[in-house]
CSV table of C-alpha atoms and ligand atoms in Angstrom, one decimal:
chain,number,residue,atom,x,y,z
A,780,MET,CA,30.5,-21.6,18.1
A,781,ALA,CA,33.2,-19.3,16.6
A,782,ALA,CA,34.9,-21.9,14.5
A,783,THR,CA,31.6,-23.0,12.7
A,784,GLU,CA,30.9,-19.4,11.8
A,785,SER,CA,33.8,-19.5,9.4
A,786,ARG,CA,32.4,-21.1,6.3
A,787,LEU,CA,33.7,-22.5,3.1
A,788,LEU,CA,32.0,-20.9,0.2
A,789,ASP,CA,31.9,-21.6,-3.5
A,790,PRO,CA,31.0,-18.3,-5.0
A,791,THR,CA,28.6,-19.8,-7.4
A,792,ALA,CA,26.7,-21.5,-4.5
A,793,VAL,CA,27.0,-18.6,-2.1
A,794,ALA,CA,23.4,-17.6,-2.4
A,795,GLU,CA,22.0,-21.0,-1.5
A,796,GLU,CA,24.4,-21.4,1.4
A,797,GLN,CA,23.9,-17.9,2.9
A,798,LEU,CA,20.1,-18.3,2.5
A,799,GLN,CA,20.3,-21.3,4.7
A,800,GLU,CA,22.7,-19.9,7.3
A,801,GLY,CA,22.6,-16.1,7.2
A,802,HIS,CA,25.8,-14.5,8.3
A,803,GLY,CA,27.0,-11.2,9.8
A,804,GLU,CA,26.7,-8.3,7.5
A,805,THR,CA,25.5,-10.4,4.6
A,806,PRO,CA,22.0,-11.7,5.1
A,807,GLY,CA,21.1,-14.4,2.6
A,808,ARG,CA,18.4,-12.2,1.0
A,809,GLU,CA,21.0,-10.0,-0.4
A,810,ASP,CA,22.8,-12.7,-2.3
A,811,SER,CA,20.3,-13.4,-5.0
A,812,LEU,CA,21.0,-9.8,-6.2
A,813,ARG,CA,24.8,-9.8,-5.9
A,814,PRO,CA,26.8,-9.5,-9.1
A,815,ARG,CA,29.1,-12.5,-9.5
A,816,ARG,CA,31.6,-11.2,-12.1
A,817,LEU,CA,33.6,-7.9,-12.3
A,818,ALA,CA,31.8,-7.2,-15.6
A,819,ASP,CA,28.4,-7.3,-13.8
A,820,TYR,CA,29.5,-5.1,-10.9
A,821,ILE,CA,28.1,-1.6,-11.4
A,822,GLY,CA,29.9,1.5,-10.2
A,823,GLN,CA,33.2,1.8,-8.2
A,824,SER,CA,35.0,2.2,-11.5
A,825,GLU,CA,38.4,2.9,-10.0
A,826,LEU,CA,38.2,-0.1,-7.7
A,827,LYS,CA,37.1,-2.4,-10.6
A,828,GLN,CA,40.0,-1.1,-12.8
A,829,VAL,CA,42.6,-1.6,-10.1
A,830,LEU,CA,41.4,-5.0,-9.1
A,831,GLY,CA,40.8,-6.1,-12.7
A,832,ILE,CA,44.4,-5.4,-13.5
A,833,ALA,CA,45.7,-7.1,-10.4
A,834,VAL,CA,43.5,-10.2,-11.1
A,835,ALA,CA,44.7,-10.4,-14.8
A,836,ALA,CA,48.3,-10.0,-13.8
A,837,THR,CA,48.1,-12.5,-11.0
A,838,ARG,CA,46.3,-15.1,-13.2
A,839,SER,CA,49.0,-14.8,-15.9
A,840,ARG,CA,51.7,-15.3,-13.3
A,841,GLY,CA,49.9,-18.2,-11.7
A,842,GLU,CA,50.2,-16.7,-8.3
A,843,ALA,CA,48.0,-15.8,-5.4
A,844,LEU,CA,46.5,-12.3,-5.6
A,845,ASP,CA,48.2,-9.8,-3.3
A,846,HIS,CA,46.2,-9.1,-0.1
A,847,VAL,CA,43.4,-6.6,-0.5
A,848,LEU,CA,42.0,-4.2,2.1
A,849,LEU,CA,38.6,-2.7,1.3
A,850,HIS,CA,37.3,0.1,3.4
A,851,GLY,CA,34.3,2.4,3.4
A,852,PRO,CA,30.8,2.7,4.8
A,853,PRO,CA,28.6,-0.4,5.2
A,854,GLY,CA,26.5,-1.7,2.3
A,855,LEU,CA,28.7,-0.5,-0.6
A,856,GLY,CA,29.8,-4.0,-1.7
A,857,LYS,CA,32.9,-5.1,0.2
A,858,THR,CA,31.8,-8.7,0.7
A,859,THR,CA,30.4,-8.8,-2.8
A,860,MET,CA,33.8,-7.7,-4.2
A,861,ALA,CA,35.6,-10.4,-2.2
A,862,LEU,CA,33.2,-13.0,-3.8
A,863,VAL,CA,33.7,-11.5,-7.2
A,864,LEU,CA,37.5,-11.6,-6.8
A,865,ALA,CA,37.3,-15.3,-5.9
A,866,GLN,CA,35.1,-16.0,-8.9
A,867,GLU,CA,37.5,-14.1,-11.2
A,868,LEU,CA,40.4,-16.0,-9.8
A,869,GLY,CA,38.5,-19.3,-10.2
A,870,VAL,CA,38.9,-20.2,-6.5
A,871,ARG,CA,36.7,-20.5,-3.4
A,872,CYS,CA,36.2,-17.8,-0.9
A,873,ARG,CA,36.1,-18.5,2.8
A,874,ILE,CA,34.1,-15.9,4.7
A,875,THR,CA,34.4,-14.9,8.3
A,876,SER,CA,34.5,-11.9,10.5
A,877,ALA,CA,37.0,-10.8,13.1
A,878,PRO,CA,34.6,-11.3,16.1
A,879,ALA,CA,34.3,-15.0,15.1
A,880,LEU,CA,38.0,-15.4,15.4
A,881,GLU,CA,38.1,-15.2,19.1
A,882,ARG,CA,40.5,-18.1,19.9
A,883,PRO,CA,43.8,-18.7,18.2
A,884,ARG,CA,42.6,-22.0,16.9
A,885,ASP,CA,39.8,-20.3,14.9
A,886,ILE,CA,42.2,-18.5,12.7
A,887,ILE,CA,44.7,-21.3,12.6
A,888,GLY,CA,42.0,-23.7,11.5
A,889,LEU,CA,41.0,-21.4,8.6
A,890,LEU,CA,44.6,-20.8,7.5
A,891,VAL,CA,45.8,-24.4,7.5
A,892,ASN,CA,42.8,-25.5,5.5
A,893,LEU,CA,43.2,-23.0,2.7
A,894,GLN,CA,44.0,-24.4,-0.7
A,895,ALA,CA,46.4,-22.6,-3.0
A,896,HIS,CA,45.3,-19.2,-4.2
A,897,GLU,CA,42.0,-19.2,-2.3
A,898,VAL,CA,40.5,-16.1,-0.9
A,899,LEU,CA,40.0,-15.6,2.9
A,900,PHE,CA,37.6,-12.8,3.6
A,901,ILE,CA,37.7,-11.3,7.0
A,902,ASP,CA,35.0,-8.7,7.7
A,903,GLU,CA,35.4,-6.0,10.4
A,904,ILE,CA,39.1,-6.8,10.3
A,905,HIS,CA,39.8,-3.8,12.6
A,906,ARG,CA,38.2,-5.9,15.4
A,907,LEU,CA,40.9,-8.7,15.3
A,908,ASN,CA,42.4,-9.5,18.6
A,909,ARG,CA,46.2,-9.2,19.1
A,910,VAL,CA,46.9,-12.9,19.0
A,911,ALA,CA,44.9,-13.4,15.8
A,912,GLU,CA,46.6,-10.4,14.3
A,913,GLU,CA,50.1,-11.6,15.1
A,914,LEU,CA,49.3,-15.0,13.7
A,915,LEU,CA,48.3,-13.3,10.4
A,916,TYR,CA,51.6,-11.3,10.0
A,917,PRO,CA,53.8,-14.3,8.9
A,918,ALA,CA,50.8,-15.9,7.2
A,919,MET,CA,50.3,-12.9,5.0
A,920,GLU,CA,53.9,-12.1,4.4
A,921,ASP,CA,55.5,-15.6,4.0
A,922,TYR,CA,52.5,-18.0,3.9
A,923,ARG,CA,53.8,-19.4,7.2
A,924,LEU,CA,52.2,-19.9,10.6
A,925,ASP,CA,54.4,-19.4,13.7
A,926,LEU,CA,53.0,-21.6,16.4
A,927,THR,CA,54.1,-21.7,20.0
A,928,VAL,CA,54.3,-25.3,21.3
A,929,GLY,CA,54.6,-26.1,24.9
A,930,LYS,CA,54.6,-23.8,27.9
A,931,GLY,CA,57.0,-21.8,30.1
A,932,THR,CA,60.7,-22.8,29.7
A,933,THR,CA,59.9,-25.6,27.2
A,934,ALA,CA,57.9,-23.3,24.9
A,935,ARG,CA,59.2,-23.3,21.3
A,936,THR,CA,58.1,-21.8,18.1
A,937,ARG,CA,57.3,-24.1,15.2
A,938,SER,CA,56.8,-22.8,11.7
A,939,LEU,CA,54.2,-24.4,9.5
A,940,PRO,CA,53.9,-23.6,5.8
A,941,ILE,CA,50.5,-22.8,4.5
A,942,ALA,CA,49.1,-22.4,1.0
A,943,PRO,CA,49.7,-19.1,-0.8
A,944,PHE,CA,46.4,-17.3,-0.3
A,945,THR,CA,44.8,-13.9,-0.6
A,946,LEU,CA,43.4,-12.1,2.5
A,947,VAL,CA,40.6,-9.7,1.7
A,948,GLY,CA,40.0,-7.6,4.7
A,949,ALA,CA,37.0,-5.3,5.0
A,950,THR,CA,36.5,-2.5,7.4
A,951,THR,CA,34.3,0.6,8.0
A,952,ARG,CA,37.2,2.0,10.1
A,953,ALA,CA,40.4,1.9,8.2
A,954,GLY,CA,41.9,4.3,10.8
A,955,ALA,CA,41.4,1.7,13.5
A,956,LEU,CA,43.7,-0.8,11.8
A,957,SER,CA,47.2,-1.1,13.3
A,958,SER,CA,49.9,0.0,10.9
A,959,PRO,CA,51.7,-3.4,10.8
A,960,LEU,CA,48.5,-5.0,9.7
A,961,ARG,CA,47.6,-2.2,7.2
A,962,ASP,CA,51.1,-2.3,5.8
A,963,ARG,CA,50.8,-6.0,4.8
A,964,PHE,CA,48.0,-5.3,2.3
A,965,GLY,CA,49.3,-4.8,-1.2
A,966,LEU,CA,46.1,-3.2,-2.4
A,967,ILE,CA,44.2,-0.8,-0.3
A,968,GLN,CA,41.0,0.5,-1.8
A,969,ARG,CA,38.2,2.7,-0.5
A,970,LEU,CA,34.6,2.1,-1.6
A,971,GLU,CA,32.8,5.3,-2.3
A,972,PHE,CA,29.1,6.1,-2.2
A,973,TYR,CA,27.5,5.3,-5.6
A,974,GLU,CA,26.6,7.8,-8.3
A,975,LEU,CA,22.9,8.2,-9.0
A,976,GLU,CA,23.1,6.7,-12.5
A,977,ASP,CA,24.9,3.6,-11.1
A,978,LEU,CA,22.3,3.2,-8.4
A,979,GLN,CA,19.6,3.5,-10.9
A,980,ALA,CA,21.3,0.8,-13.0
A,981,ILE,CA,21.6,-1.4,-9.9
A,982,VAL,CA,17.9,-1.0,-9.2
A,983,VAL,CA,17.0,-1.8,-12.8
A,984,ARG,CA,19.2,-4.9,-12.6
A,985,ALA,CA,17.7,-6.0,-9.3
A,986,ALA,CA,14.1,-5.4,-10.5
A,987,GLY,CA,14.9,-7.7,-13.5
A,988,LEU,CA,16.2,-10.4,-11.2
A,989,LEU,CA,13.1,-10.0,-9.0
A,990,ARG,CA,10.9,-10.0,-12.1
A,991,LEU,CA,9.3,-6.7,-11.3
A,992,GLN,CA,7.9,-4.3,-13.9
A,993,LEU,CA,9.6,-1.2,-12.6
A,994,GLU,CA,9.5,2.0,-14.7
A,995,VAL,CA,12.9,3.7,-15.3
A,996,ASP,CA,11.8,6.8,-13.4
A,997,ALA,CA,10.7,4.7,-10.5
A,998,ALA,CA,14.1,3.1,-10.5
A,999,LEU,CA,15.6,6.6,-10.3
A,1000,GLU,CA,13.3,7.4,-7.4
A,1001,VAL,CA,14.6,4.4,-5.5
A,1002,ALA,CA,18.2,5.4,-6.4
A,1003,ARG,CA,17.6,8.9,-5.1
A,1004,ARG,CA,16.4,7.6,-1.8
A,1005,CYS,CA,19.0,4.9,-0.9
A,1006,ARG,CA,21.7,6.9,0.8
A,1007,GLY,CA,24.1,6.1,-2.1
A,1008,THR,CA,24.1,2.5,-1.0
A,1009,PRO,CA,23.2,-0.6,-3.1
A,1010,ARG,CA,22.2,-2.7,-0.1
A,1011,ILE,CA,19.7,0.0,0.9
A,1012,ALA,CA,18.5,0.3,-2.7
A,1013,ASN,CA,17.7,-3.4,-2.8
A,1014,ARG,CA,16.0,-3.3,0.5
A,1015,LEU,CA,13.8,-0.4,-0.5
A,1016,LEU,CA,13.0,-2.1,-3.7
A,1017,ARG,CA,11.7,-5.1,-1.8
A,1018,ARG,CA,9.5,-2.7,0.3
A,1019,VAL,CA,8.2,-1.2,-2.8
A,1020,ARG,CA,7.4,-4.6,-4.2
A,1021,ASP,CA,5.4,-5.4,-1.0
A,1022,VAL,CA,3.2,-2.3,-1.4
A,1023,ALA,CA,2.8,-3.1,-5.1
A,1024,SER,CA,1.7,-6.7,-4.5
A,1025,VAL,CA,-0.6,-5.8,-1.6
A,1026,GLN,CA,-2.3,-3.1,-3.7
A,1027,GLY,CA,-2.4,-5.4,-6.8
A,1028,HIS,CA,-0.2,-3.3,-9.1
A,1029,GLU,CA,1.7,-5.0,-11.8
A,1030,HIS,CA,3.5,-1.9,-13.0
A,1031,ILE,CA,5.5,0.1,-10.5
A,1032,GLY,CA,5.8,3.8,-11.2
A,1033,VAL,CA,7.2,6.8,-9.4
A,1034,GLU,CA,4.1,7.5,-7.2
A,1035,LEU,CA,4.1,4.0,-5.9
A,1036,VAL,CA,7.8,4.3,-4.9
A,1037,GLN,CA,7.1,7.6,-3.2
A,1038,GLU,CA,4.2,6.2,-1.3
A,1039,ALA,CA,6.0,3.0,-0.2
A,1040,LEU,CA,9.1,4.8,0.9
A,1041,SER,CA,7.2,7.6,2.8
A,1042,LEU,CA,5.6,4.7,4.7
A,1043,HIS,CA,9.1,3.7,5.7
A,1044,ARG,CA,10.1,7.2,6.6
A,1045,VAL,CA,12.7,7.6,3.9
A,1046,ASP,CA,12.6,11.1,2.6
A,1047,ASP,CA,13.1,12.5,-0.9
A,1048,ARG,CA,16.8,12.8,-0.4
A,1049,GLY,CA,17.1,9.3,1.1
A,1050,LEU,CA,17.5,10.4,4.7
A,1051,ASP,CA,15.9,7.9,7.1
A,1052,ALA,CA,14.6,8.5,10.6
A,1053,SER,CA,18.1,8.1,12.2
A,1054,ASP,CA,19.6,10.7,10.0
A,1055,ARG,CA,16.8,13.2,10.7
A,1056,ARG,CA,17.0,12.4,14.4
A,1057,LEU,CA,20.7,13.3,14.5
A,1058,LEU,CA,20.2,16.6,12.6
A,1059,THR,CA,17.2,17.5,14.6
A,1060,LEU,CA,19.0,16.9,17.9
A,1061,MET,CA,21.9,19.0,16.7
A,1062,LEU,CA,19.6,21.8,15.7
A,1063,GLU,CA,17.2,21.7,18.6
A,1064,GLY,CA,19.7,20.9,21.3
A,1065,TYR,CA,22.9,22.6,20.2
A,1066,GLY,CA,21.9,25.4,17.8
A,1067,GLY,CA,23.3,23.3,14.9
A,1068,GLY,CA,26.7,22.7,16.6
A,1069,PRO,CA,29.6,22.4,16.9
A,1070,VAL,CA,28.9,19.5,19.1
A,1071,GLY,CA,31.1,16.5,20.0
A,1072,LEU,CA,30.4,12.9,18.7
A,1073,GLU,CA,30.1,11.5,22.3
A,1074,THR,CA,27.6,14.1,23.3
A,1075,LEU,CA,25.5,13.3,20.2
A,1076,ALA,CA,25.8,9.6,20.7
A,1077,ALA,CA,24.6,9.9,24.3
A,1078,GLY,CA,21.7,12.1,23.3
A,1079,LEU,CA,20.6,9.6,20.6
A,1080,GLY,CA,21.2,6.5,22.7
A,1081,GLU,CA,23.5,5.3,19.9
A,1082,ASP,CA,27.0,3.9,20.1
A,1083,PRO,CA,29.5,6.6,19.0
A,1084,THR,CA,31.2,4.2,16.5
A,1085,THR,CA,27.8,3.4,14.8
A,1086,LEU,CA,27.1,7.1,14.6
A,1087,GLU,CA,30.6,7.8,13.1
A,1088,THR,CA,30.7,4.8,10.7
A,1089,VAL,CA,27.1,4.2,9.7
A,1090,ILE,CA,25.1,7.4,10.0
A,1091,GLU,CA,27.5,10.3,9.6
A,1092,PRO,CA,29.4,9.3,6.3
A,1093,PHE,CA,26.4,9.9,4.1
A,1094,LEU,CA,25.4,13.1,5.7
A,1095,LEU,CA,29.0,14.4,5.3
A,1096,GLN,CA,29.1,13.3,1.7
A,1097,GLN,CA,25.8,15.1,1.0
A,1098,GLY,CA,27.2,18.2,2.6
A,1099,LEU,CA,24.4,18.3,5.3
A,1100,LEU,CA,26.9,17.8,8.1
A,1101,GLN,CA,30.5,19.0,8.6
A,1102,ARG,CA,33.2,17.9,10.9
A,1103,THR,CA,35.2,20.7,12.5
A,1104,PRO,CA,38.0,20.5,15.1
A,1105,ARG,CA,35.4,21.8,17.6
A,1106,GLY,CA,32.8,19.1,16.7
A,1107,ARG,CA,30.0,18.4,14.3
A,1108,LEU,CA,28.1,21.2,12.6
A,1109,VAL,CA,24.8,21.2,10.6
A,1110,THR,CA,25.5,23.0,7.3
A,1111,ALA,CA,23.2,25.5,5.6
A,1112,ALA,CA,22.1,22.7,3.3
A,1113,GLY,CA,21.3,20.5,6.3
A,1114,ARG,CA,19.3,23.3,7.9
A,1115,ALA,CA,17.4,23.9,4.6
A,1116,HIS,CA,16.7,20.2,4.2
A,1117,LEU,CA,15.0,20.0,7.6
A,1118,GLY,CA,13.1,23.2,7.0
A,1119,TRP,CA,15.1,25.3,9.4
A,1120,PRO,CA,16.0,29.0,8.7
A,1121,VAL,CA,19.4,29.0,7.2
A,1122,GLN,CA,20.5,32.2,9.0
A,1123,GLN,CA,19.9,31.9,12.7
A,1124,ALA,CA,18.2,34.9,14.4
A,1125,ALA,CA,20.8,36.9,16.4
B,1399,ADE,N1,23.9,-5.2,-6.4
B,1399,ADE,C1,24.4,-4.7,-5.3
B,1399,ADE,N2,25.5,-4.0,-5.6
B,1399,ADE,C2,25.7,-4.1,-6.9
B,1399,ADE,C3,26.7,-3.6,-7.8
B,1399,ADE,N3,27.7,-2.9,-7.4
B,1399,ADE,N4,26.6,-3.9,-9.1
B,1399,ADE,C4,25.5,-4.6,-9.5
B,1399,ADE,N5,24.6,-5.1,-8.7
B,1399,ADE,C5,24.7,-4.9,-7.4
C-alpha cells in the first residue's frame, strides 16, 4: 500500500530498517556501506561544500534547511546525501518516492506528521502527479497545506499549518521537473560521476567495513570498472568477495578482481553488457550513427528513459558516445574501445 511505503527513518538506524524492508532505489545491502556524516562522504566536493555551508548556517539560525534538489545519474549518492543531511541537522529523515504518493492522502499524511526541521526525501520527484505537486507548493513555500473540503458548490479551501521542514527531492531527470516545482528549491545540485581516486577511496573504505583484505591496486581496479558510480563499486566488490571466498583467498589482488569482474562481463573500462550492446547495435546497425534514441531503445528492447538516464550518461561522460541534433553517434574512442576501425572504409 502506498502509504505504508513512506517510512519514518532515524538515520542512525536506517541500515537495520532498510535491511528488513528494502525500498525502491536503496536496497538494504547498500546501507551498511553508506557514509553517515558529511566528513565521511567521499567525493562530490562542490556538493559537500555547498551543503556544508547551508547546514552550518541553518543550524546557527535554528531554522529548517532550505529545500534541496539533487539530480544526476543513478547510484551517485542522492539518497545517501539526504540521510547525511538529516544526520548533520540532527533530525529524522522520512524516505519515500513519487510513485508511492499516488493518492492525495499519501502526501498529506507525510506532511502533517513531520516534526520541526525534519527532512522529507522524495525520490524520482519528477514522477509526482499534479495533485501531489500542487499540494507541495504551499507546503514548501509557506509550510501550509491547502486542503479542499466538501464537493461542488459547498467546496471550500482550508489551510492547515505544518511544521517547517526540508524537502530533499532526487531525480535522474531534472529537465522533467515542472518549473514551478523546480523554482521552489533553494539549493539545486547536480551529482557528478566520481573521480578515480575518490572511487578507490570508497572501495578501500567499503573493504574495511566488509573486513576484506583488499590490496590498494585491487581497489583501483574495482574503481576503474564501476562506471564512476559508488553503488556499482560496492556491488562489484561483493562479487569479488564471492569469488575470493569460493576460491579460498584471504588476500584480494588485482588478478582476482579482473577474474571476478570478467565473469560478470564488466570490461576493463567498466562498461557492462548493456553498454556494449548499445554501442554494438549503433555500429552494426547504423554505421555508428547518428541514430535516434527511440530507434535505439526499440532495437535494444529497452525503455527510452532508461537508455537516456541510466545507460547513456556514463558513455557520454567517457566520450564514447556523442549526442548531436541528428541523433546519437559513436565517437572514435567508442569505436576503438569495441575494436572497430576508427576510420570507416569509404
Ligand atoms: N559509499 C557509497 N558512496 C560513498 C561516498 N560518496 N563516500 C563514502 N562512502 C560511500
